[in-house]
Amino acid sequence: MRKIMFGIILLCLLTACATQEKYDEKLQSFIGKPASALKSEFGKPSAKIILNGQDEVVTYTKADDVYVPSEYYIYNQGFEPNAEVIYGPFNGGYDWSPYAEMGYEVKYTCQTSFVIQKGIITGWARKGNDCVAY
């Protein structure tokens, strides 16, 4: 019985993961729909190019910069203990800080473009390392 429950839980976890394939399926579902469907899903586009006077390409860009700090922190040195430090350590500059510049920055991006012809979505393209859907 435990093996069956473990298998079911594992299957649920695997199907709940965000993947590029699921994002592609989501984008493909917009083909044949009116351009207004994009606004409800993605909001205002980041860029728009008008082709031959009526067709257009709209692009949505998502970018997140994440700084992963050092795992080594120390309490700022050179302070004199008082009520502010004891009861409010994050006031007056007396807070925790990285011991050294050992963190790193990670950038997550996704740029998705749609081709719209006569008001209907006819194609799409995507690029980036964060183009995923659940």
Tab-separated table of N, CA and C in Angstrom:
chain	number	residue	atom	x	y	z
A	1	MET	N	0.816	-1.191	0.000
A	1	MET	CA	0.000	0.000	0.000
A	1	MET	C	0.864	1.260	0.000
A	2	ARG	N	1.968	1.226	0.759
A	2	ARG	CA	2.853	2.393	0.824
A	2	ARG	C	3.492	2.673	-0.531
A	3	LYS	N	3.834	1.605	-1.246
A	3	LYS	CA	4.443	1.784	-2.560
A	3	LYS	C	3.466	2.443	-3.530
A	4	ILE	N	2.221	2.068	-3.447
A	4	ILE	CA	1.205	2.673	-4.315
A	4	ILE	C	1.032	4.147	-3.982
A	5	MET	N	0.949	4.474	-2.700
A	5	MET	CA	0.801	5.876	-2.283
A	5	MET	C	2.024	6.691	-2.700
A	6	PHE	N	3.212	6.120	-2.538
A	6	PHE	CA	4.432	6.810	-2.941
A	6	PHE	C	4.410	7.063	-4.446
A	7	GLY	N	3.983	6.072	-5.214
A	7	GLY	CA	3.895	6.225	-6.667
A	7	GLY	C	2.915	7.313	-7.074
A	8	ILE	N	1.783	7.382	-6.410
A	8	ILE	CA	0.781	8.404	-6.719
A	8	ILE	C	1.318	9.796	-6.387
A	9	ILE	N	1.954	9.925	-5.226
A	9	ILE	CA	2.523	11.219	-4.830
A	9	ILE	C	3.614	11.642	-5.804
A	10	LEU	N	4.474	10.703	-6.188
A	10	LEU	CA	5.542	11.002	-7.127
A	10	LEU	C	4.983	11.428	-8.482
A	11	LEU	N	3.955	10.754	-8.935
A	11	LEU	CA	3.319	11.103	-10.203
A	11	LEU	C	2.719	12.499	-10.145
A	12	CYS	N	2.074	12.831	-9.041
A	12	CYS	CA	1.500	14.175	-8.877
A	12	CYS	C	2.582	15.247	-8.896
A	13	LEU	N	3.687	14.988	-8.232
A	13	LEU	CA	4.777	15.964	-8.203
A	13	LEU	C	5.388	16.161	-9.580
A	14	LEU	N	5.553	15.082	-10.321
A	14	LEU	CA	6.143	15.184	-11.649
A	14	LEU	C	5.246	15.926	-12.623
A	15	THR	N	3.951	15.725	-12.521
A	15	THR	CA	3.038	16.398	-13.438
A	15	THR	C	2.816	17.854	-13.055
A	16	ALA	N	3.156	18.242	-11.836
A	16	ALA	CA	2.961	19.616	-11.392
A	16	ALA	C	4.150	20.512	-11.712
A	17	CYS	N	5.238	19.973	-12.233
A	17	CYS	CA	6.440	20.757	-12.508
A	17	CYS	C	6.220	21.673	-13.701
A	18	ALA	N	6.816	22.857	-13.621
A	18	ALA	CA	6.765	23.799	-14.734
A	18	ALA	C	7.769	23.349	-15.794
A	19	THR	N	7.337	23.325	-17.053
A	19	THR	CA	8.220	22.898	-18.133
A	19	THR	C	8.052	23.806	-19.347
A	20	GLN	N	9.060	23.776	-20.213
A	20	GLN	CA	8.979	24.514	-21.470
A	20	GLN	C	7.926	23.897	-22.389
A	21	GLU	N	7.782	22.594	-22.326
A	21	GLU	CA	6.783	21.927	-23.166
A	21	GLU	C	5.371	22.412	-22.827
A	22	LYS	N	5.103	22.564	-21.548
A	22	LYS	CA	3.783	23.051	-21.141
A	22	LYS	C	3.583	24.501	-21.575
A	23	TYR	N	4.670	25.288	-21.551
A	23	TYR	CA	4.577	26.674	-22.019
A	23	TYR	C	4.291	26.697	-23.518
A	24	ASP	N	4.956	25.821	-24.274
A	24	ASP	CA	4.702	25.733	-25.710
A	24	ASP	C	3.250	25.352	-25.993
A	25	GLU	N	2.718	24.422	-25.214
A	25	GLU	CA	1.310	24.032	-25.377
A	25	GLU	C	0.390	25.212	-25.102
A	26	LYS	N	0.724	25.973	-24.079
A	26	LYS	CA	-0.070	27.155	-23.737
A	26	LYS	C	-0.047	28.162	-24.890
A	27	LEU	N	1.140	28.406	-25.435
A	27	LEU	CA	1.253	29.347	-26.554
A	27	LEU	C	0.507	28.841	-27.783
A	28	GLN	N	0.613	27.559	-28.048
A	28	GLN	CA	-0.069	26.973	-29.205
A	28	GLN	C	-1.588	27.112	-29.083
A	29	SER	N	-2.094	27.127	-27.862
A	29	SER	CA	-3.544	27.251	-27.665
A	29	SER	C	-4.082	28.613	-28.095
A	30	PHE	N	-3.204	29.591	-28.298
A	30	PHE	CA	-3.646	30.922	-28.732
A	30	PHE	C	-3.828	31.023	-30.244
A	31	ILE	N	-3.290	30.065	-30.985
A	31	ILE	CA	-3.404	30.107	-32.443
A	31	ILE	C	-4.880	30.068	-32.841
A	32	GLY	N	-5.265	31.014	-33.700
A	32	GLY	CA	-6.648	31.095	-34.177
A	32	GLY	C	-7.543	31.965	-33.310
A	33	LYS	N	-7.056	32.419	-32.180
A	33	LYS	CA	-7.853	33.277	-31.302
A	33	LYS	C	-7.616	34.742	-31.646
A	34	PRO	N	-8.558	35.606	-31.241
A	34	PRO	CA	-8.354	37.044	-31.498
A	34	PRO	C	-7.214	37.599	-30.641
A	35	ALA	N	-6.594	38.660	-31.128
A	35	ALA	CA	-5.466	39.283	-30.432
A	35	ALA	C	-5.837	39.729	-29.018
A	36	SER	N	-7.090	40.033	-28.781
A	36	SER	CA	-7.521	40.474	-27.447
A	36	SER	C	-7.306	39.398	-26.386
A	37	ALA	N	-7.211	38.137	-26.792
A	37	ALA	CA	-6.975	37.049	-25.830
A	37	ALA	C	-5.606	37.193	-25.171
A	38	LEU	N	-4.659	37.812	-25.853
A	38	LEU	CA	-3.316	37.983	-25.291
A	38	LEU	C	-3.320	38.959	-24.127
A	39	LYS	N	-4.110	40.009	-24.245
A	39	LYS	CA	-4.114	41.025	-23.194
A	39	LYS	C	-4.592	40.451	-21.868
A	40	SER	N	-5.597	39.601	-21.910
A	40	SER	CA	-6.109	39.029	-20.664
A	40	SER	C	-5.116	38.061	-20.032
A	41	GLU	N	-4.266	37.442	-20.849
A	41	GLU	CA	-3.295	36.482	-20.319
A	41	GLU	C	-1.952	37.127	-19.965
A	42	PHE	N	-1.457	38.005	-20.840
A	42	PHE	CA	-0.112	38.556	-20.676
A	42	PHE	C	-0.078	40.042	-20.310
A	43	GLY	N	-1.191	40.739	-20.468
A	43	GLY	CA	-1.200	42.173	-20.179
A	43	GLY	C	-0.738	42.989	-21.369
A	44	LYS	N	-0.159	44.150	-21.084
A	44	LYS	CA	0.311	45.056	-22.125
A	44	LYS	C	1.635	44.538	-22.693
A	45	PRO	N	1.769	44.517	-24.020
A	45	PRO	CA	3.008	44.010	-24.612
A	45	PRO	C	4.203	44.931	-24.341
A	46	SER	N	5.388	44.344	-24.338
A	46	SER	CA	6.626	45.106	-24.160
A	46	SER	C	7.000	45.847	-25.432
A	47	ALA	N	6.642	45.265	-26.573
A	47	ALA	CA	6.980	45.872	-27.864
A	47	ALA	C	5.952	45.439	-28.905
A	48	LYS	N	5.818	46.277	-29.938
A	48	LYS	CA	4.899	45.957	-31.027
A	48	LYS	C	5.518	46.460	-32.325
A	49	ILE	N	5.495	45.617	-33.344
A	49	ILE	CA	5.977	45.991	-34.666
A	49	ILE	C	4.823	45.797	-35.637
A	50	ILE	N	4.536	46.822	-36.407
A	50	ILE	CA	3.461	46.721	-37.404
A	50	ILE	C	4.089	46.370	-38.745
A	51	LEU	N	3.579	45.301	-39.328
A	51	LEU	CA	4.062	44.824	-40.622
A	51	LEU	C	3.051	45.180	-41.694
A	52	ASN	N	3.493	45.535	-42.847
A	52	ASN	CA	2.668	45.827	-44.023
A	52	ASN	C	1.351	46.550	-43.720
A	53	GLY	N	1.358	47.410	-42.747
A	53	GLY	CA	0.202	48.263	-42.477
A	53	GLY	C	-0.888	47.673	-41.609
A	54	GLN	N	-1.020	46.360	-41.530
A	54	GLN	CA	-2.101	45.796	-40.715
A	54	GLN	C	-1.674	44.614	-39.847
A	55	ASP	N	-0.782	43.787	-40.328
A	55	ASP	CA	-0.308	42.668	-39.515
A	55	ASP	C	0.719	43.191	-38.511
A	56	GLU	N	0.885	42.459	-37.421
A	56	GLU	CA	1.809	42.932	-36.393
A	56	GLU	C	2.434	41.774	-35.637
A	57	VAL	N	3.526	42.090	-34.958
A	57	VAL	CA	4.174	41.165	-34.047
A	57	VAL	C	4.205	41.861	-32.694
A	58	VAL	N	3.635	41.216	-31.689
A	58	VAL	CA	3.665	41.767	-30.330
A	58	VAL	C	4.564	40.875	-29.485
A	59	THR	N	5.321	41.518	-28.605
A	59	THR	CA	6.292	40.797	-27.792
A	59	THR	C	6.083	41.106	-26.326
A	60	TYR	N	6.148	40.072	-25.516
A	60	TYR	CA	6.054	40.181	-24.058
A	60	TYR	C	7.383	39.720	-23.478
A	61	THR	N	7.949	40.531	-22.601
A	61	THR	CA	9.238	40.205	-22.003
A	61	THR	C	9.093	40.109	-20.498
A	62	LYS	N	9.620	39.038	-19.948
A	62	LYS	CA	9.625	38.823	-18.501
A	62	LYS	C	11.079	38.630	-18.096
A	63	ALA	N	11.528	39.404	-17.121
A	63	ALA	CA	12.909	39.286	-16.657
A	63	ALA	C	12.946	39.444	-15.149
A	64	ASP	N	13.635	38.539	-14.499
A	64	ASP	CA	13.816	38.590	-13.049
A	64	ASP	C	15.296	38.422	-12.748
A	65	ASP	N	15.820	39.356	-11.966
A	65	ASP	CA	17.189	39.227	-11.468
A	65	ASP	C	17.095	38.799	-10.019
A	66	VAL	N	17.777	37.753	-9.699
A	66	VAL	CA	17.762	37.242	-8.334
A	66	VAL	C	19.195	37.227	-7.823
A	67	TYR	N	19.428	37.856	-6.691
A	67	TYR	CA	20.749	37.821	-6.081
A	67	TYR	C	20.725	36.783	-4.976
A	68	VAL	N	21.605	35.821	-5.072
A	68	VAL	CA	21.727	34.783	-4.058
A	68	VAL	C	22.905	35.184	-3.176
A	69	PRO	N	22.627	35.621	-1.957
A	69	PRO	CA	23.710	36.132	-1.111
A	69	PRO	C	24.607	35.032	-0.584
A	70	SER	N	25.700	35.472	-0.033
A	70	SER	CA	26.625	34.561	0.615
A	70	SER	C	25.907	33.859	1.755
A	71	GLU	N	26.282	32.635	2.017
A	71	GLU	CA	25.662	31.946	3.147
A	71	GLU	C	26.368	32.274	4.446
A	72	TYR	N	27.429	33.056	4.365
A	72	TYR	CA	28.183	33.433	5.557
A	72	TYR	C	27.861	34.870	5.937
A	73	TYR	N	27.142	35.055	7.028
A	73	TYR	CA	26.752	36.379	7.492
A	73	TYR	C	27.342	36.639	8.869
A	74	ILE	N	27.659	37.880	9.127
A	74	ILE	CA	28.086	38.274	10.464
A	74	ILE	C	27.326	39.524	10.877
A	75	TYR	N	27.254	39.728	12.152
A	75	TYR	CA	26.622	40.936	12.655
A	75	TYR	C	27.617	42.065	12.516
A	76	ASN	N	27.178	43.217	12.017
A	76	ASN	CA	28.087	44.346	11.814
A	76	ASN	C	28.903	44.633	13.064
A	77	GLN	N	30.174	44.841	12.852
A	77	GLN	CA	31.089	45.110	13.957
A	77	GLN	C	31.167	46.617	14.217
A	78	GLY	N	31.731	46.980	15.364
A	78	GLY	CA	31.988	48.381	15.659
A	78	GLY	C	30.803	49.134	16.230
A	79	PHE	N	29.844	48.472	16.834
A	79	PHE	CA	28.715	49.177	17.425
A	79	PHE	C	28.826	49.129	18.937
A	80	GLU	N	28.186	50.066	19.573
A	80	GLU	CA	28.133	50.093	21.029
A	80	GLU	C	26.767	49.594	21.450
A	81	PRO	N	26.674	48.564	22.255
A	81	PRO	CA	25.378	48.045	22.667
A	81	PRO	C	24.563	49.104	23.396
A	82	ASN	N	23.311	49.219	23.002
A	82	ASN	CA	22.363	50.105	23.681
A	82	ASN	C	20.964	49.570	23.405
A	83	ALA	N	19.948	50.293	23.870
A	83	ALA	CA	18.570	49.818	23.724
A	83	ALA	C	18.196	49.657	22.253
A	84	GLU	N	18.664	50.542	21.384
A	84	GLU	CA	18.318	50.466	19.971
A	84	GLU	C	18.876	49.180	19.340
A	85	VAL	N	20.108	48.847	19.683
A	85	VAL	CA	20.739	47.652	19.129
A	85	VAL	C	20.074	46.396	19.670
A	86	ILE	N	19.768	46.395	20.957
A	86	ILE	CA	19.179	45.207	21.562
A	86	ILE	C	17.753	44.979	21.073
A	87	TYR	N	16.934	46.025	21.032
A	87	TYR	CA	15.517	45.853	20.698
A	87	TYR	C	15.192	46.133	19.237
A	88	GLY	N	16.073	46.775	18.525
A	88	GLY	CA	15.817	47.069	17.119
A	88	GLY	C	17.072	46.912	16.296
A	89	PRO	N	17.586	45.699	16.148
A	89	PRO	CA	18.877	45.505	15.487
A	89	PRO	C	18.885	45.918	14.019
A	90	PHE	N	17.730	46.113	13.411
A	90	PHE	CA	17.708	46.499	12.009
A	90	PHE	C	17.546	48.004	11.836
A	91	ASN	N	17.647	48.757	12.929
A	91	ASN	CA	17.599	50.217	12.877
A	91	ASN	C	19.021	50.755	12.925
A	92	GLY	N	19.227	51.938	12.383
A	92	GLY	CA	20.497	52.619	12.516
A	92	GLY	C	21.676	51.936	11.851
A	93	GLY	N	21.444	51.064	10.879
A	93	GLY	CA	22.543	50.433	10.166
A	93	GLY	C	23.153	49.241	10.880
A	94	TYR	N	22.603	48.845	12.018
A	94	TYR	CA	23.144	47.700	12.746
A	94	TYR	C	22.392	46.447	12.328
A	95	ASP	N	22.679	45.944	11.163
A	95	ASP	CA	21.942	44.770	10.704
A	95	ASP	C	22.925	43.717	10.210
A	96	TRP	N	22.379	42.602	9.820
A	96	TRP	CA	23.187	41.502	9.316
A	96	TRP	C	23.645	41.842	7.908
A	97	SER	N	24.831	41.417	7.564
A	97	SER	CA	25.337	41.680	6.226
A	97	SER	C	26.251	40.532	5.802
A	98	PRO	N	26.460	40.374	4.488
A	98	PRO	CA	27.343	39.297	4.036
A	98	PRO	C	28.761	39.504	4.556
A	99	TYR	N	29.375	38.432	4.934
A	99	TYR	CA	30.758	38.487	5.415
A	99	TYR	C	31.699	38.896	4.282
A	100	ALA	N	31.407	38.462	3.083
A	100	ALA	CA	32.247	38.785	1.926
A	100	ALA	C	31.364	38.776	0.683
A	101	GLU	N	31.891	39.261	-0.394
A	101	GLU	CA	31.159	39.275	-1.661
A	101	GLU	C	31.205	37.889	-2.286
A	102	MET	N	30.481	36.973	-1.706
A	102	MET	CA	30.519	35.601	-2.185
A	102	MET	C	29.193	35.175	-2.803
A	103	GLY	N	28.264	36.094	-2.953
A	103	GLY	CA	26.991	35.754	-3.560
A	103	GLY	C	27.111	35.779	-5.081
A	104	TYR	N	26.003	35.529	-5.745
A	104	TYR	CA	26.000	35.568	-7.201
A	104	TYR	C	24.611	35.961	-7.688
A	105	GLU	N	24.543	36.419	-8.923
A	105	GLU	CA	23.294	36.885	-9.505
A	105	GLU	C	22.830	35.904	-10.575
A	106	VAL	N	21.536	35.630	-10.569
A	106	VAL	CA	20.937	34.750	-11.555
A	106	VAL	C	19.877	35.542	-12.300
A	107	LYS	N	19.890	35.457	-13.605
A	107	LYS	CA	18.901	36.173	-14.415
A	107	LYS	C	17.964	35.164	-15.068
A	108	TYR	N	16.679	35.403	-14.883
A	108	TYR	CA	15.660	34.576	-15.510
A	108	TYR	C	14.942	35.442	-16.536
A	109	THR	N	14.885	34.990	-17.771
A	109	THR	CA	14.240	35.782	-18.815
A	109	THR	C	13.349	34.899	-19.681
A	110	CYS	N	12.342	35.536	-20.237
A	110	CYS	CA	11.500	34.879	-21.229
A	110	CYS	C	10.929	35.966	-22.135
A	111	GLN	N	11.156	35.808	-23.417
A	111	GLN	CA	10.604	36.735	-24.394
A	111	GLN	C	9.706	35.933	-25.332
A	112	THR	N	8.452	36.324	-25.377
A	112	THR	CA	7.460	35.611	-26.182
A	112	THR	C	6.859	36.574	-27.196
A	113	SER	N	6.866	36.187	-28.463
A	113	SER	CA	6.315	37.023	-29.529
A	113	SER	C	5.191	36.288	-30.238
A	114	PHE	N	4.184	37.058	-30.649
A	114	PHE	CA	3.047	36.503	-31.385
A	114	PHE	C	2.883	37.255	-32.684
A	115	VAL	N	2.589	36.532	-33.758
A	115	VAL	CA	2.264	37.131	-35.045
A	115	VAL	C	0.745	37.260	-35.111
A	116	ILE	N	0.278	38.452	-35.428
A	116	ILE	CA	-1.163	38.712	-35.522
A	116	ILE	C	-1.467	39.182	-36.939
A	117	GLN	N	-2.328	38.446	-37.617
A	117	GLN	CA	-2.722	38.796	-38.974
A	117	GLN	C	-4.227	39.004	-39.002
A	118	LYS	N	-4.620	40.197	-39.428
A	118	LYS	CA	-6.042	40.574	-39.498
A	118	LYS	C	-6.739	40.345	-38.160
A	119	GLY	N	-6.037	40.646	-37.068
A	119	GLY	CA	-6.627	40.543	-35.736
A	119	GLY	C	-6.632	39.152	-35.123
A	120	ILE	N	-6.087	38.165	-35.846
A	120	ILE	CA	-6.069	36.779	-35.373
A	120	ILE	C	-4.624	36.343	-35.139
A	121	ILE	N	-4.378	35.625	-34.052
A	121	ILE	CA	-3.045	35.115	-33.736
A	121	ILE	C	-2.740	33.939	-34.663
A	122	THR	N	-1.637	34.069	-35.408
A	122	THR	CA	-1.309	33.018	-36.382
A	122	THR	C	0.019	32.323	-36.100
A	123	GLY	N	0.819	32.839	-35.177
A	123	GLY	CA	2.093	32.201	-34.881
A	123	GLY	C	2.709	32.752	-33.615
A	124	TRP	N	3.727	32.072	-33.129
A	124	TRP	CA	4.414	32.507	-31.917
A	124	TRP	C	5.855	32.022	-31.931
A	125	ALA	N	6.671	32.653	-31.111
A	125	ALA	CA	8.055	32.227	-30.899
A	125	ALA	C	8.433	32.634	-29.479
A	126	ARG	N	9.354	31.907	-28.889
A	126	ARG	CA	9.803	32.232	-27.534
A	126	ARG	C	11.282	31.962	-27.417
A	127	LYS	N	11.934	32.693	-26.480
A	127	LYS	CA	13.326	32.410	-26.163
A	127	LYS	C	13.593	32.864	-24.732
A	128	GLY	N	14.530	32.198	-24.094
A	128	GLY	CA	14.889	32.528	-22.720
A	128	GLY	C	14.935	31.287	-21.855
A	129	ASN	N	15.436	31.459	-20.626
A	129	ASN	CA	15.574	30.330	-19.722
A	129	ASN	C	14.440	30.222	-18.702
A	130	ASP	N	13.435	31.087	-18.829
A	130	ASP	CA	12.320	31.053	-17.879
A	130	ASP	C	10.975	30.997	-18.592
A	131	CYS	N	10.948	30.389	-19.763
A	131	CYS	CA	9.696	30.231	-20.519
A	131	CYS	C	9.075	28.890	-20.130
A	132	VAL	N	8.412	28.882	-18.987
A	132	VAL	CA	7.832	27.644	-18.474
A	132	VAL	C	6.403	27.895	-18.000
A	133	ALA	N	5.635	26.844	-17.973
A	133	ALA	CA	4.256	26.893	-17.478
A	133	ALA	C	3.977	25.621	-16.709
A	134	TYR	N	2.981	25.687	-15.845
A	134	TYR	CA	2.580	24.531	-15.038
A	134	TYR	C	1.518	23.745	-15.740
